[in-house]
Amino acid sequence: MNALFVLVHEINAIFVANAIFKEMKGVDGKITIVDVARRAGVSKGTVDRVLHNRGEVSAASAEKVRKAVKELGYEPNLYASLLATRTPRMIALLLPRYESGEYWEKIAQGFDKGGAEAEALGIHVQKFLYDQYDPVSFDEAAAELLASQPSGVVLAPLFLRGSTKLVNALQSKDIPYVYVDSKLEDDGYFAYFGMPMYKSGYLCACLLTERCPVESVDEIAVVRIQRDRSRQSDPTVSRRAGFNDYITDHFPSCRIHNIFIDPSDKDSVDAILEAFFSEHPDIRFVVMFNSRIHLIRNYLGSHPLPARRVIGFDDLDKNLEMLKDGVVDILISQHSDMQSHRAVNTLADYIILHKKPQRRDNYMHMDILTRFNDENY
């Protein structure tokens, strides 16, 4: 075993032991759990159950403990207490499988960063991955996640039916869960970290048509991803709703065309776009609501049109290259990794300190990137 690895673990063990020792024995005159027990006239075990909200304690004894804590100014070392119990705790992430450079990789990276911080507090983290085009794969990963008995869950709810079934199971087991990227409008989620989806679509429509006369916005091409055949997955539905509402309000005569492409068959993408724009050669407004505007780069780059406006989402490297080259005009983005990072931190605070987030819905900034401001993003 690596000597440095052994040394680090020995230091951590010493740190934990010292923390527990200080809490129990009153090093440096610190008020201890023993002092609280004496003042309240109860056992140390009773004090521990009150402080950590576990086990049965009579209302009279609990009030005595709380009074003694207040009078003595006792501050429990909850981190040391957690480590001392050695109770296994795990935060799980349910996420689509991803390749390097994809949007979901950013979510995974944020989870790993938050996980490294949680590991230092004795909380294990684990990913459960599924095929984002296969609802059966989602159900299998969800079942595996439940079997692992997590203390908290982070998930992106791509499949409505499977996600609903999962969160119902989590609620029945009293397991807190945090949505990232998008959310279901259920009553039980602990927190959400991500864009305000409806508003992001509304903003997209505004930016796409900004300062355009009403008569000039008569057709818009929306390029969409062909997903599962059962149509259970539709993660941009709220974003599209916001977009459509803006267009209806401001350009009521505009026609919105939906073009579906298959990301697993990239050779067909250009042919599909070629056929569509051959029939609609005058369309100057193009948008994609997901992170994969880069899938249509070849077509757009080889068929330049004056006054064309193109908007995509998310700061993937391939998307940023399109922005710099002028193929895309605007990317609406966010720091995607912060979603999952904050989700893990929020669950860790709750697991350790029973601390709930100040806000249930934590909306990320909607950043508007152009070729003039993307370098330092």
Short mmCIF file of C-alpha atoms in Angstrom, two decimals:
data_model
loop_
_atom_site.label_atom_id
_atom_site.label_comp_id
_atom_site.label_asym_id
_atom_site.label_seq_id
_atom_site.Cartn_x
_atom_site.Cartn_y
_atom_site.Cartn_z
CA MET A 1 0.00 0.00 0.00
CA ASN A 2 1.23 3.51 -0.81
CA ALA A 3 3.02 5.03 2.19
CA LEU A 4 1.42 8.44 1.68
CA PHE A 5 -2.02 6.80 1.54
CA VAL A 6 -1.35 5.07 4.88
CA LEU A 7 -0.05 8.27 6.44
CA VAL A 8 -3.10 10.26 5.38
CA HIS A 9 -5.45 7.67 6.82
CA GLU A 10 -3.48 7.57 10.09
CA ILE A 11 -3.69 11.35 10.36
CA ASN A 12 -7.44 11.25 9.68
CA ALA A 13 -7.88 8.59 12.35
CA ILE A 14 -5.98 10.72 14.86
CA PHE A 15 -8.07 13.76 13.95
CA VAL A 16 -11.34 11.89 14.43
CA ALA A 17 -10.17 10.34 17.67
CA ASN A 18 -9.13 13.74 19.03
CA ALA A 19 -12.43 15.30 17.99
CA ILE A 20 -14.39 12.56 19.77
CA PHE A 21 -12.12 12.75 22.78
CA LYS A 22 -12.65 16.50 23.06
CA GLU A 23 -16.39 16.11 22.83
CA MET A 24 -16.58 13.39 25.49
CA LYS A 25 -13.82 14.47 27.90
CA GLY A 26 -13.82 18.25 27.82
CA VAL A 27 -10.30 18.99 26.58
CA ASP A 28 -9.26 22.62 27.14
CA GLY A 29 -12.24 23.24 29.42
CA LYS A 30 -14.80 22.75 26.68
CA ILE A 31 -18.35 22.04 27.78
CA THR A 32 -19.03 18.38 27.11
CA ILE A 33 -21.95 16.03 26.77
CA VAL A 34 -21.17 14.82 30.30
CA ASP A 35 -21.67 18.35 31.65
CA VAL A 36 -25.00 18.61 29.86
CA ALA A 37 -26.13 15.26 31.26
CA ARG A 38 -25.20 16.29 34.81
CA ARG A 39 -26.97 19.65 34.53
CA ALA A 40 -30.10 18.03 33.05
CA GLY A 41 -30.06 15.08 35.45
CA VAL A 42 -30.22 12.52 32.65
CA SER A 43 -27.88 9.97 31.11
CA LYS A 44 -25.36 10.71 28.36
CA GLY A 45 -27.38 8.44 26.09
CA THR A 46 -30.48 10.58 26.58
CA VAL A 47 -28.52 13.73 25.73
CA ASP A 48 -27.16 12.04 22.60
CA ARG A 49 -30.66 11.01 21.44
CA VAL A 50 -32.00 14.54 21.91
CA LEU A 51 -29.06 16.20 20.17
CA HIS A 52 -29.14 13.86 17.19
CA ASN A 53 -32.92 13.43 17.01
CA ARG A 54 -32.87 9.66 17.24
CA GLY A 55 -34.59 7.22 19.58
CA GLU A 56 -37.45 7.78 22.03
CA VAL A 57 -37.08 10.47 24.70
CA SER A 58 -39.84 11.79 26.95
CA ALA A 59 -40.92 15.38 26.42
CA ALA A 60 -39.84 16.28 29.99
CA SER A 61 -36.34 14.84 29.54
CA ALA A 62 -35.94 16.46 26.12
CA GLU A 63 -36.88 19.85 27.59
CA LYS A 64 -34.33 19.39 30.41
CA VAL A 65 -31.60 18.63 27.89
CA ARG A 66 -32.44 21.62 25.69
CA LYS A 67 -32.47 23.88 28.74
CA ALA A 68 -29.09 22.58 29.92
CA VAL A 69 -27.60 23.01 26.45
CA LYS A 70 -28.76 26.63 26.37
CA GLU A 71 -27.57 27.41 29.89
CA LEU A 72 -24.14 25.88 29.36
CA GLY A 73 -23.68 27.13 25.79
CA TYR A 74 -22.88 23.61 24.64
CA GLU A 75 -21.99 23.20 20.95
CA PRO A 76 -22.07 19.54 19.90
CA ASN A 77 -19.43 18.30 17.48
CA LEU A 78 -21.86 16.71 15.06
CA TYR A 79 -19.19 15.80 12.54
CA ALA A 80 -17.26 13.81 15.12
CA SER A 81 -20.44 12.20 16.38
CA LEU A 82 -21.31 11.05 12.87
CA LEU A 83 -17.90 9.54 12.33
CA ALA A 84 -17.95 7.92 15.77
CA THR A 85 -21.16 6.05 15.04
CA ARG A 86 -19.60 4.54 11.89
CA THR A 87 -23.09 4.32 10.43
CA PRO A 88 -22.71 3.82 6.66
CA ARG A 89 -24.19 6.65 4.63
CA MET A 90 -24.30 7.01 0.87
CA ILE A 91 -25.48 9.61 -1.63
CA ALA A 92 -26.46 8.16 -4.99
CA LEU A 93 -26.54 9.82 -8.41
CA LEU A 94 -28.90 8.53 -11.12
CA LEU A 95 -27.64 9.86 -14.44
CA PRO A 96 -27.56 9.04 -18.16
CA ARG A 97 -24.40 7.40 -19.46
CA TYR A 98 -22.10 9.89 -21.11
CA GLU A 99 -19.03 10.25 -23.26
CA SER A 100 -16.21 12.76 -22.91
CA GLY A 101 -17.28 16.27 -23.76
CA GLU A 102 -21.01 15.68 -23.28
CA TYR A 103 -23.36 17.63 -21.04
CA TRP A 104 -23.90 14.80 -18.57
CA GLU A 105 -20.16 14.55 -18.03
CA LYS A 106 -20.29 18.04 -16.52
CA ILE A 107 -23.04 16.92 -14.16
CA ALA A 108 -20.95 13.88 -13.19
CA GLN A 109 -17.89 16.06 -12.58
CA GLY A 110 -19.82 18.28 -10.20
CA PHE A 111 -21.11 15.21 -8.38
CA ASP A 112 -17.55 13.89 -8.04
CA LYS A 113 -16.36 17.22 -6.64
CA GLY A 114 -19.13 17.30 -4.07
CA GLY A 115 -18.57 13.62 -3.41
CA ALA A 116 -14.91 14.18 -2.54
CA GLU A 117 -15.99 16.69 0.09
CA ALA A 118 -18.67 14.34 1.42
CA GLU A 119 -16.21 11.42 1.59
CA ALA A 120 -14.11 13.44 4.05
CA LEU A 121 -17.14 13.47 6.34
CA GLY A 122 -17.71 9.74 6.10
CA ILE A 123 -20.37 9.84 3.38
CA HIS A 124 -19.83 7.55 0.41
CA VAL A 125 -21.05 8.50 -3.07
CA GLN A 126 -22.00 6.25 -5.97
CA LYS A 127 -23.23 6.71 -9.56
CA PHE A 128 -25.95 4.65 -11.20
CA LEU A 129 -25.99 5.14 -14.97
CA TYR A 130 -28.61 4.35 -17.60
CA ASP A 131 -29.24 4.66 -21.32
CA GLN A 132 -31.08 7.95 -21.84
CA TYR A 133 -32.97 6.50 -24.81
CA ASP A 134 -34.16 3.35 -23.01
CA PRO A 135 -36.79 3.52 -20.22
CA VAL A 136 -36.07 -0.10 -19.27
CA SER A 137 -32.44 0.82 -18.64
CA PHE A 138 -33.64 3.65 -16.39
CA ASP A 139 -35.89 1.30 -14.40
CA GLU A 140 -33.05 -1.18 -13.93
CA ALA A 141 -30.65 1.50 -12.70
CA ALA A 142 -33.35 2.88 -10.38
CA ALA A 143 -33.95 -0.58 -8.90
CA GLU A 144 -30.22 -1.03 -8.32
CA LEU A 145 -30.10 2.37 -6.65
CA LEU A 146 -32.94 1.53 -4.28
CA ALA A 147 -31.31 -1.78 -3.39
CA SER A 148 -28.17 0.11 -2.32
CA GLN A 149 -30.19 1.81 0.46
CA PRO A 150 -28.94 5.37 -0.10
CA SER A 151 -29.21 8.14 2.48
CA GLY A 152 -29.94 10.66 -0.27
CA VAL A 153 -30.37 10.72 -4.04
CA VAL A 154 -29.49 13.13 -6.84
CA LEU A 155 -31.33 12.51 -10.11
CA ALA A 156 -32.13 13.95 -13.50
CA PRO A 157 -35.73 12.80 -14.22
CA LEU A 158 -35.61 12.09 -17.95
CA PHE A 159 -38.33 9.42 -18.02
CA LEU A 160 -41.60 10.58 -16.50
CA ARG A 161 -43.10 7.18 -15.69
CA GLY A 162 -39.90 5.68 -14.30
CA SER A 163 -38.97 8.83 -12.38
CA THR A 164 -42.41 9.03 -10.80
CA LYS A 165 -42.18 5.41 -9.70
CA LEU A 166 -38.72 6.02 -8.24
CA VAL A 167 -39.57 9.16 -6.29
CA ASN A 168 -42.68 7.49 -4.87
CA ALA A 169 -40.44 4.72 -3.56
CA LEU A 170 -37.99 7.25 -2.13
CA GLN A 171 -40.80 9.09 -0.40
CA SER A 172 -42.12 5.87 1.13
CA LYS A 173 -38.65 5.18 2.53
CA ASP A 174 -38.22 8.80 3.71
CA ILE A 175 -35.10 9.22 1.54
CA PRO A 176 -34.48 12.84 0.47
CA TYR A 177 -33.93 13.40 -3.24
CA VAL A 178 -32.67 16.40 -5.19
CA TYR A 179 -33.43 17.11 -8.84
CA VAL A 180 -30.80 18.48 -11.21
CA ASP A 181 -31.15 19.73 -14.80
CA SER A 182 -34.95 19.46 -14.72
CA LYS A 183 -37.62 18.48 -12.24
CA LEU A 184 -40.99 16.87 -11.83
CA GLU A 185 -43.69 18.96 -10.21
CA ASP A 186 -44.22 16.56 -7.33
CA ASP A 187 -44.61 17.58 -3.71
CA GLY A 188 -41.84 15.48 -2.23
CA TYR A 189 -38.54 16.66 -3.70
CA PHE A 190 -36.02 18.03 -1.24
CA ALA A 191 -34.46 20.59 -3.58
CA TYR A 192 -33.87 21.46 -7.23
CA PHE A 193 -30.71 22.86 -8.83
CA GLY A 194 -30.92 23.89 -12.45
CA MET A 195 -32.22 26.49 -14.89
CA PRO A 196 -35.77 27.79 -14.62
CA MET A 197 -36.77 25.75 -17.65
CA TYR A 198 -39.85 27.67 -18.75
CA LYS A 199 -38.10 31.02 -18.42
CA SER A 200 -35.08 29.75 -20.33
CA GLY A 201 -37.33 28.94 -23.28
CA TYR A 202 -39.03 32.33 -23.06
CA LEU A 203 -35.62 34.03 -22.97
CA CYS A 204 -34.47 31.98 -25.97
CA ALA A 205 -37.43 33.13 -28.06
CA CYS A 206 -36.82 36.74 -27.05
CA LEU A 207 -33.16 36.60 -28.03
CA LEU A 208 -33.88 34.79 -31.28
CA THR A 209 -36.38 37.38 -32.49
CA GLU A 210 -35.04 40.49 -30.78
CA ARG A 211 -35.78 43.71 -32.72
CA CYS A 212 -37.33 41.81 -35.59
CA PRO A 213 -40.45 43.23 -37.24
CA VAL A 214 -43.51 41.06 -36.72
CA GLU A 215 -43.84 40.31 -40.42
CA SER A 216 -40.23 39.05 -40.68
CA VAL A 217 -40.70 36.22 -38.15
CA ASP A 218 -42.99 33.95 -40.09
CA GLU A 219 -41.23 30.57 -39.69
CA ILE A 220 -38.87 29.05 -37.11
CA ALA A 221 -37.01 25.73 -37.30
CA VAL A 222 -36.69 23.85 -34.02
CA VAL A 223 -34.24 20.96 -34.26
CA ARG A 224 -35.04 18.24 -31.74
CA ILE A 225 -33.51 14.94 -30.63
CA GLN A 226 -35.35 11.75 -31.54
CA ARG A 227 -35.71 9.98 -28.21
CA ASP A 228 -37.29 6.74 -26.98
CA ARG A 229 -40.05 5.31 -29.17
CA SER A 230 -42.48 5.16 -26.25
CA ARG A 231 -42.07 8.95 -25.86
CA GLN A 232 -41.59 8.75 -22.11
CA SER A 233 -38.58 11.06 -22.23
CA ASP A 234 -39.03 14.75 -23.05
CA PRO A 235 -36.63 16.78 -20.87
CA THR A 236 -37.07 20.07 -22.75
CA VAL A 237 -40.88 20.15 -22.66
CA SER A 238 -41.02 23.10 -20.22
CA ARG A 239 -38.39 25.02 -22.19
CA ARG A 240 -40.36 24.51 -25.40
CA ALA A 241 -43.52 25.70 -23.65
CA GLY A 242 -41.84 28.94 -22.65
CA PHE A 243 -40.50 29.41 -26.17
CA ASN A 244 -43.85 28.72 -27.82
CA ASP A 245 -45.71 31.05 -25.45
CA TYR A 246 -43.38 33.94 -26.28
CA ILE A 247 -43.74 33.38 -30.02
CA THR A 248 -47.53 33.09 -29.72
CA ASP A 249 -47.70 36.32 -27.72
CA HIS A 250 -45.41 38.36 -30.01
CA PHE A 251 -45.62 36.66 -33.42
CA PRO A 252 -49.04 35.00 -33.56
CA SER A 253 -48.79 34.23 -37.27
CA CYS A 254 -45.40 32.49 -36.98
CA ARG A 255 -45.22 28.79 -37.81
CA ILE A 256 -42.85 26.62 -35.75
CA HIS A 257 -41.43 23.55 -37.53
CA ASN A 258 -40.03 20.60 -35.54
CA ILE A 259 -37.19 18.65 -37.17
CA PHE A 260 -36.15 15.41 -35.48
CA ILE A 261 -32.59 14.06 -35.76
CA ASP A 262 -31.03 10.87 -34.43
CA PRO A 263 -27.75 11.51 -32.55
CA SER A 264 -26.78 7.86 -32.94
CA ASP A 265 -26.94 8.19 -36.73
CA LYS A 266 -24.92 11.31 -37.38
CA ASP A 267 -24.58 10.55 -41.09
CA SER A 268 -28.31 11.05 -41.49
CA VAL A 269 -28.41 14.47 -39.84
CA ASP A 270 -27.21 16.45 -42.88
CA ALA A 271 -29.62 14.59 -45.17
CA ILE A 272 -32.58 15.35 -42.89
CA LEU A 273 -31.67 19.02 -42.67
CA GLU A 274 -30.98 19.21 -46.41
CA ALA A 275 -34.42 17.83 -47.20
CA PHE A 276 -36.17 20.15 -44.76
CA PHE A 277 -34.47 23.38 -45.81
CA SER A 278 -34.90 22.51 -49.48
CA GLU A 279 -38.63 22.73 -48.84
CA HIS A 280 -38.30 25.81 -46.58
CA PRO A 281 -35.39 27.81 -48.04
CA ASP A 282 -36.43 31.13 -46.51
CA ILE A 283 -36.28 30.13 -42.82
CA ARG A 284 -33.75 32.34 -41.01
CA PHE A 285 -34.42 31.33 -37.39
CA VAL A 286 -32.98 28.06 -36.01
CA VAL A 287 -32.90 26.83 -32.42
CA MET A 288 -32.10 23.70 -30.38
CA PHE A 289 -33.27 23.42 -26.78
CA ASN A 290 -30.72 20.85 -25.60
CA SER A 291 -26.92 20.88 -25.35
CA ARG A 292 -26.27 19.38 -28.80
CA ILE A 293 -26.41 22.23 -31.26
CA HIS A 294 -23.02 20.93 -32.40
CA LEU A 295 -24.79 18.05 -34.15
CA ILE A 296 -25.96 20.43 -36.88
CA ARG A 297 -22.67 22.28 -37.31
CA ASN A 298 -21.74 20.59 -40.58
CA TYR A 299 -24.98 21.55 -42.27
CA LEU A 300 -25.06 25.12 -40.97
CA GLY A 301 -21.39 25.68 -41.79
CA SER A 302 -21.73 24.39 -45.35
CA HIS A 303 -25.01 26.24 -46.01
CA PRO A 304 -24.43 29.79 -44.77
CA LEU A 305 -27.31 32.21 -45.10
CA PRO A 306 -27.27 35.97 -44.58
CA ALA A 307 -29.21 37.22 -41.55
CA ARG A 308 -29.69 33.69 -40.16
CA ARG A 309 -30.02 33.54 -36.38
CA VAL A 310 -29.07 30.39 -34.47
CA ILE A 311 -29.35 29.78 -30.71
CA GLY A 312 -28.32 26.74 -28.69
CA PHE A 313 -27.82 25.82 -25.03
CA ASP A 314 -24.83 24.98 -22.81
CA ASP A 315 -21.11 25.65 -22.95
CA LEU A 316 -19.79 22.36 -24.31
CA ASP A 317 -16.46 22.78 -26.07
CA LYS A 318 -17.98 21.83 -29.44
CA ASN A 319 -20.71 24.43 -28.97
CA LEU A 320 -18.21 27.11 -27.99
CA GLU A 321 -16.24 26.41 -31.16
CA MET A 322 -19.39 27.11 -33.18
CA LEU A 323 -19.86 30.34 -31.29
CA LYS A 324 -16.31 31.49 -32.00
CA ASP A 325 -16.66 30.59 -35.67
CA GLY A 326 -19.92 32.49 -36.02
CA VAL A 327 -22.02 29.41 -36.83
CA VAL A 328 -24.04 29.97 -33.66
CA ASP A 329 -25.02 33.46 -32.53
CA ILE A 330 -25.88 32.80 -28.87
CA LEU A 331 -25.52 30.03 -26.30
CA ILE A 332 -27.73 30.20 -23.22
CA SER A 333 -25.61 28.54 -20.59
CA GLN A 334 -24.99 27.82 -16.93
CA HIS A 335 -22.21 26.27 -14.92
CA SER A 336 -23.74 22.80 -15.15
CA ASP A 337 -21.33 21.15 -12.73
CA MET A 338 -22.51 23.48 -9.97
CA GLN A 339 -25.94 21.84 -10.05
CA SER A 340 -24.78 18.43 -8.87
CA HIS A 341 -22.03 19.84 -6.64
CA ARG A 342 -24.54 21.89 -4.69
CA ALA A 343 -26.99 19.00 -4.67
CA VAL A 344 -24.45 16.75 -2.91
CA ASN A 345 -23.53 19.52 -0.45
CA THR A 346 -27.20 20.06 0.37
CA LEU A 347 -27.82 16.37 1.03
CA ALA A 348 -24.62 16.06 3.09
CA ASP A 349 -25.68 19.00 5.28
CA TYR A 350 -29.03 17.34 5.84
CA ILE A 351 -27.59 13.89 6.54
CA ILE A 352 -25.04 15.23 9.01
CA LEU A 353 -26.64 18.32 10.51
CA HIS A 354 -30.34 17.81 9.69
CA LYS A 355 -30.07 21.16 7.94
CA LYS A 356 -32.60 21.90 5.23
CA PRO A 357 -31.84 24.22 2.30
CA GLN A 358 -33.01 27.82 2.56
CA ARG A 359 -34.80 27.46 -0.77
CA ARG A 360 -36.37 24.44 -2.34
CA ASP A 361 -35.93 25.68 -5.91
CA ASN A 362 -32.39 26.91 -6.51
CA TYR A 363 -32.29 28.34 -10.00
CA MET A 364 -28.97 28.70 -11.77
CA HIS A 365 -28.04 31.87 -13.62
CA MET A 366 -28.99 31.95 -17.28
CA ASP A 367 -25.79 33.20 -18.91
CA ILE A 368 -25.93 34.64 -22.42
CA LEU A 369 -22.75 33.80 -24.31
CA THR A 370 -21.65 35.34 -27.60
CA ARG A 371 -18.36 35.26 -29.46
CA PHE A 372 -17.46 38.48 -27.65
CA ASN A 373 -17.73 37.23 -24.07
CA ASP A 374 -17.15 33.47 -24.08
CA GLU A 375 -13.36 33.39 -23.51
CA ASN A 376 -13.39 33.71 -19.73
CA TYR A 377 -16.57 31.76 -19.03
#
